[in-house]
Amino acid sequence: MKSENYLKEVLVTKEEIQAICERMGKEITRDFKDKEERIIVLGLLKGCQPFMSDLLKFCDLTLEIDYMDVSSYEGGTESTGEIKILSDMKSPVKGKHVIIVEDIVDSGRTIKKVQDLLEFREAKSITIATLIDKPSGRTVELVPEYIGTEVPPAFIIGYGLDYDELYRNLDCIGIPKDELIKESNE
């Protein structure tokens, strides 16, 4: 997909994304290399997929991978505020380190709900790695340990981020053209 067909402004280029993945992968490796307990990388579907795949290439660690499908958007451009766990992870987390990988942390409600659930399940530690941080949208107190980059308060798509389940396969991240949102709402 050619980004110029869908984006009115590119905020994070594919080259910047790869540099972020390399930097964050090295930071995670440094911080977890001496841990004796098992490390689970928990991807929050579907948006995490491209980022998590590229990020893990730079993590020089023995890792277990698992997923949760958690939703709060239901096709719109703003969170509904209602968090739904559509599919839970398979691995038990008790006594293990969990690194949550997310495409974007905006309001923080989704991540906070997952974090609370993992604490209840007695994970040894819970760490958040996000490609995109949008602190201007935060409604809960939360600061990810690993942040790729911050973006302004705008609706964005690409590289895992979607609008109505579309545009996840763009190789960069940006603000969609107005007609994309209008066409989907008609």
PDB file of N, CA, C and O in Angstrom, residues 3-9 77 154-157 163 167 174-186:
ATOM      1  N   SER A   3       1.561   4.802   1.024  1.00  0.00           N
ATOM      2  CA  SER A   3       1.059   5.676   2.082  1.00  0.00           C
ATOM      3  C   SER A   3       0.502   6.989   1.554  1.00  0.00           C
ATOM      4  O   SER A   3      -0.462   7.526   2.099  1.00  0.00           O
ATOM      5  N   GLU A   4       1.060   7.498   0.449  1.00  0.00           N
ATOM      6  CA  GLU A   4       0.584   8.785  -0.070  1.00  0.00           C
ATOM      7  C   GLU A   4      -0.866   8.719  -0.549  1.00  0.00           C
ATOM      8  O   GLU A   4      -1.546   9.734  -0.650  1.00  0.00           O
ATOM      9  N   ASN A   5      -1.370   7.507  -0.815  1.00  0.00           N
ATOM     10  CA  ASN A   5      -2.770   7.342  -1.212  1.00  0.00           C
ATOM     11  C   ASN A   5      -3.732   7.441  -0.026  1.00  0.00           C
ATOM     12  O   ASN A   5      -4.929   7.619  -0.233  1.00  0.00           O
ATOM     13  N   TYR A   6      -3.212   7.303   1.184  1.00  0.00           N
ATOM     14  CA  TYR A   6      -4.081   7.209   2.348  1.00  0.00           C
ATOM     15  C   TYR A   6      -3.804   8.238   3.441  1.00  0.00           C
ATOM     16  O   TYR A   6      -4.660   8.503   4.270  1.00  0.00           O
ATOM     17  N   LEU A   7      -2.597   8.798   3.460  1.00  0.00           N
ATOM     18  CA  LEU A   7      -2.208   9.695   4.544  1.00  0.00           C
ATOM     19  C   LEU A   7      -2.067  11.128   4.060  1.00  0.00           C
ATOM     20  O   LEU A   7      -1.459  11.389   3.026  1.00  0.00           O
ATOM     21  N   LYS A   8      -2.598  12.057   4.857  1.00  0.00           N
ATOM     22  CA  LYS A   8      -2.360  13.464   4.536  1.00  0.00           C
ATOM     23  C   LYS A   8      -1.069  13.953   5.182  1.00  0.00           C
ATOM     24  O   LYS A   8      -0.499  14.949   4.755  1.00  0.00           O
ATOM     25  N   GLU A   9      -0.591  13.213   6.202  1.00  0.00           N
ATOM     26  CA  GLU A   9       0.685  13.559   6.833  1.00  0.00           C
ATOM     27  C   GLU A   9       1.309  12.305   7.451  1.00  0.00           C
ATOM     28  O   GLU A   9       0.652  11.584   8.195  1.00  0.00           O
ATOM     29  N   THR A  77     -13.092   6.275  15.659  1.00  0.00           N
ATOM     30  CA  THR A  77     -11.816   6.984  15.774  1.00  0.00           C
ATOM     31  C   THR A  77     -11.492   7.338  17.216  1.00  0.00           C
ATOM     32  O   THR A  77     -10.447   7.891  17.486  1.00  0.00           O
ATOM     33  N   ALA A 154      -3.929  13.339  17.515  1.00  0.00           N
ATOM     34  CA  ALA A 154      -4.632  13.173  16.244  1.00  0.00           C
ATOM     35  C   ALA A 154      -4.904  11.692  16.054  1.00  0.00           C
ATOM     36  O   ALA A 154      -4.193  10.848  16.599  1.00  0.00           O
ATOM     37  N   PHE A 155      -5.920  11.372  15.282  1.00  0.00           N
ATOM     38  CA  PHE A 155      -6.197   9.979  14.954  1.00  0.00           C
ATOM     39  C   PHE A 155      -5.192   9.541  13.906  1.00  0.00           C
ATOM     40  O   PHE A 155      -4.972  10.230  12.906  1.00  0.00           O
ATOM     41  N   ILE A 156      -4.552   8.388  14.126  1.00  0.00           N
ATOM     42  CA  ILE A 156      -3.503   7.919  13.226  1.00  0.00           C
ATOM     43  C   ILE A 156      -3.745   6.484  12.786  1.00  0.00           C
ATOM     44  O   ILE A 156      -4.433   5.720  13.477  1.00  0.00           O
ATOM     45  N   ILE A 157      -3.162   6.148  11.627  1.00  0.00           N
ATOM     46  CA  ILE A 157      -3.270   4.798  11.078  1.00  0.00           C
ATOM     47  C   ILE A 157      -1.909   4.359  10.555  1.00  0.00           C
ATOM     48  O   ILE A 157      -1.004   5.168  10.392  1.00  0.00           O
ATOM     49  N   TYR A 163      -8.154   1.877  11.050  1.00  0.00           N
ATOM     50  CA  TYR A 163      -9.457   2.538  11.094  1.00  0.00           C
ATOM     51  C   TYR A 163     -10.439   1.522  10.529  1.00  0.00           C
ATOM     52  O   TYR A 163     -10.314   1.106   9.371  1.00  0.00           O
ATOM     53  N   TYR A 167      -6.006  -0.473   6.866  1.00  0.00           N
ATOM     54  CA  TYR A 167      -4.792   0.356   6.828  1.00  0.00           C
ATOM     55  C   TYR A 167      -3.693  -0.095   7.783  1.00  0.00           C
ATOM     56  O   TYR A 167      -2.693   0.590   7.937  1.00  0.00           O
ATOM     57  N   GLY A 174       0.676   7.651  10.139  1.00  0.00           N
ATOM     58  CA  GLY A 174       0.330   9.030   9.859  1.00  0.00           C
ATOM     59  C   GLY A 174      -1.133   9.331  10.061  1.00  0.00           C
ATOM     60  O   GLY A 174      -1.918   8.486  10.504  1.00  0.00           O
ATOM     61  N   ILE A 175      -1.479  10.554   9.719  1.00  0.00           N
ATOM     62  CA  ILE A 175      -2.853  11.043   9.843  1.00  0.00           C
ATOM     63  C   ILE A 175      -3.580  10.720   8.534  1.00  0.00           C
ATOM     64  O   ILE A 175      -3.112  11.096   7.455  1.00  0.00           O
ATOM     65  N   PRO A 176      -4.725  10.022   8.621  1.00  0.00           N
ATOM     66  CA  PRO A 176      -5.421   9.630   7.389  1.00  0.00           C
ATOM     67  C   PRO A 176      -6.032  10.829   6.669  1.00  0.00           C
ATOM     68  O   PRO A 176      -6.372  11.833   7.290  1.00  0.00           O
ATOM     69  N   LYS A 177      -6.158  10.678   5.362  1.00  0.00           N
ATOM     70  CA  LYS A 177      -6.864  11.684   4.587  1.00  0.00           C
ATOM     71  C   LYS A 177      -8.315  11.737   5.044  1.00  0.00           C
ATOM     72  O   LYS A 177      -8.905  10.701   5.380  1.00  0.00           O
ATOM     73  N   ASP A 178      -8.895  12.918   5.051  1.00  0.00           N
ATOM     74  CA  ASP A 178     -10.265  13.104   5.533  1.00  0.00           C
ATOM     75  C   ASP A 178     -11.269  12.220   4.791  1.00  0.00           C
ATOM     76  O   ASP A 178     -12.188  11.686   5.408  1.00  0.00           O
ATOM     77  N   GLU A 179     -11.062  12.046   3.498  1.00  0.00           N
ATOM     78  CA  GLU A 179     -12.034  11.267   2.722  1.00  0.00           C
ATOM     79  C   GLU A 179     -12.044   9.797   3.120  1.00  0.00           C
ATOM     80  O   GLU A 179     -13.067   9.111   2.941  1.00  0.00           O
ATOM     81  N   LEU A 180     -10.981   9.261   3.680  1.00  0.00           N
ATOM     82  CA  LEU A 180     -10.975   7.867   4.144  1.00  0.00           C
ATOM     83  C   LEU A 180     -11.972   7.672   5.273  1.00  0.00           C
ATOM     84  O   LEU A 180     -12.706   6.684   5.301  1.00  0.00           O
ATOM     85  N   ILE A 181     -11.967   8.598   6.194  1.00  0.00           N
ATOM     86  CA  ILE A 181     -12.885   8.498   7.339  1.00  0.00           C
ATOM     87  C   ILE A 181     -14.316   8.744   6.886  1.00  0.00           C
ATOM     88  O   ILE A 181     -15.224   8.026   7.272  1.00  0.00           O
ATOM     89  N   LYS A 182     -14.522   9.718   6.018  1.00  0.00           N
ATOM     90  CA  LYS A 182     -15.868  10.026   5.517  1.00  0.00           C
ATOM     91  C   LYS A 182     -16.451   8.846   4.734  1.00  0.00           C
ATOM     92  O   LYS A 182     -17.585   8.474   4.928  1.00  0.00           O
ATOM     93  N   GLU A 183     -15.609   8.237   3.851  1.00  0.00           N
ATOM     94  CA  GLU A 183     -16.084   7.102   3.038  1.00  0.00           C
ATOM     95  C   GLU A 183     -16.492   5.936   3.921  1.00  0.00           C
ATOM     96  O   GLU A 183     -17.477   5.276   3.677  1.00  0.00           O
ATOM     97  N   SER A 184     -15.740   5.683   4.970  1.00  0.00           N
ATOM     98  CA  SER A 184     -16.034   4.553   5.851  1.00  0.00           C
ATOM     99  C   SER A 184     -17.270   4.794   6.693  1.00  0.00           C
ATOM    100  O   SER A 184     -17.904   3.849   7.150  1.00  0.00           O
ATOM    101  N   ASN A 185     -17.616   6.057   6.933  1.00  0.00           N
ATOM    102  CA  ASN A 185     -18.775   6.373   7.766  1.00  0.00           C
ATOM    103  C   ASN A 185     -20.066   6.426   6.966  1.00  0.00           C
ATOM    104  O   ASN A 185     -21.147   6.533   7.534  1.00  0.00           O
ATOM    105  N   GLU A 186     -19.976   6.381   5.635  1.00  0.00           N
ATOM    106  CA  GLU A 186     -21.175   6.485   4.799  1.00  0.00           C
ATOM    107  C   GLU A 186     -21.866   5.154   4.635  1.00  0.00           C
ATOM    108  O   GLU A 186     -21.322   4.122   4.781  1.00  0.00           O
TER     109      GLU A 186
END
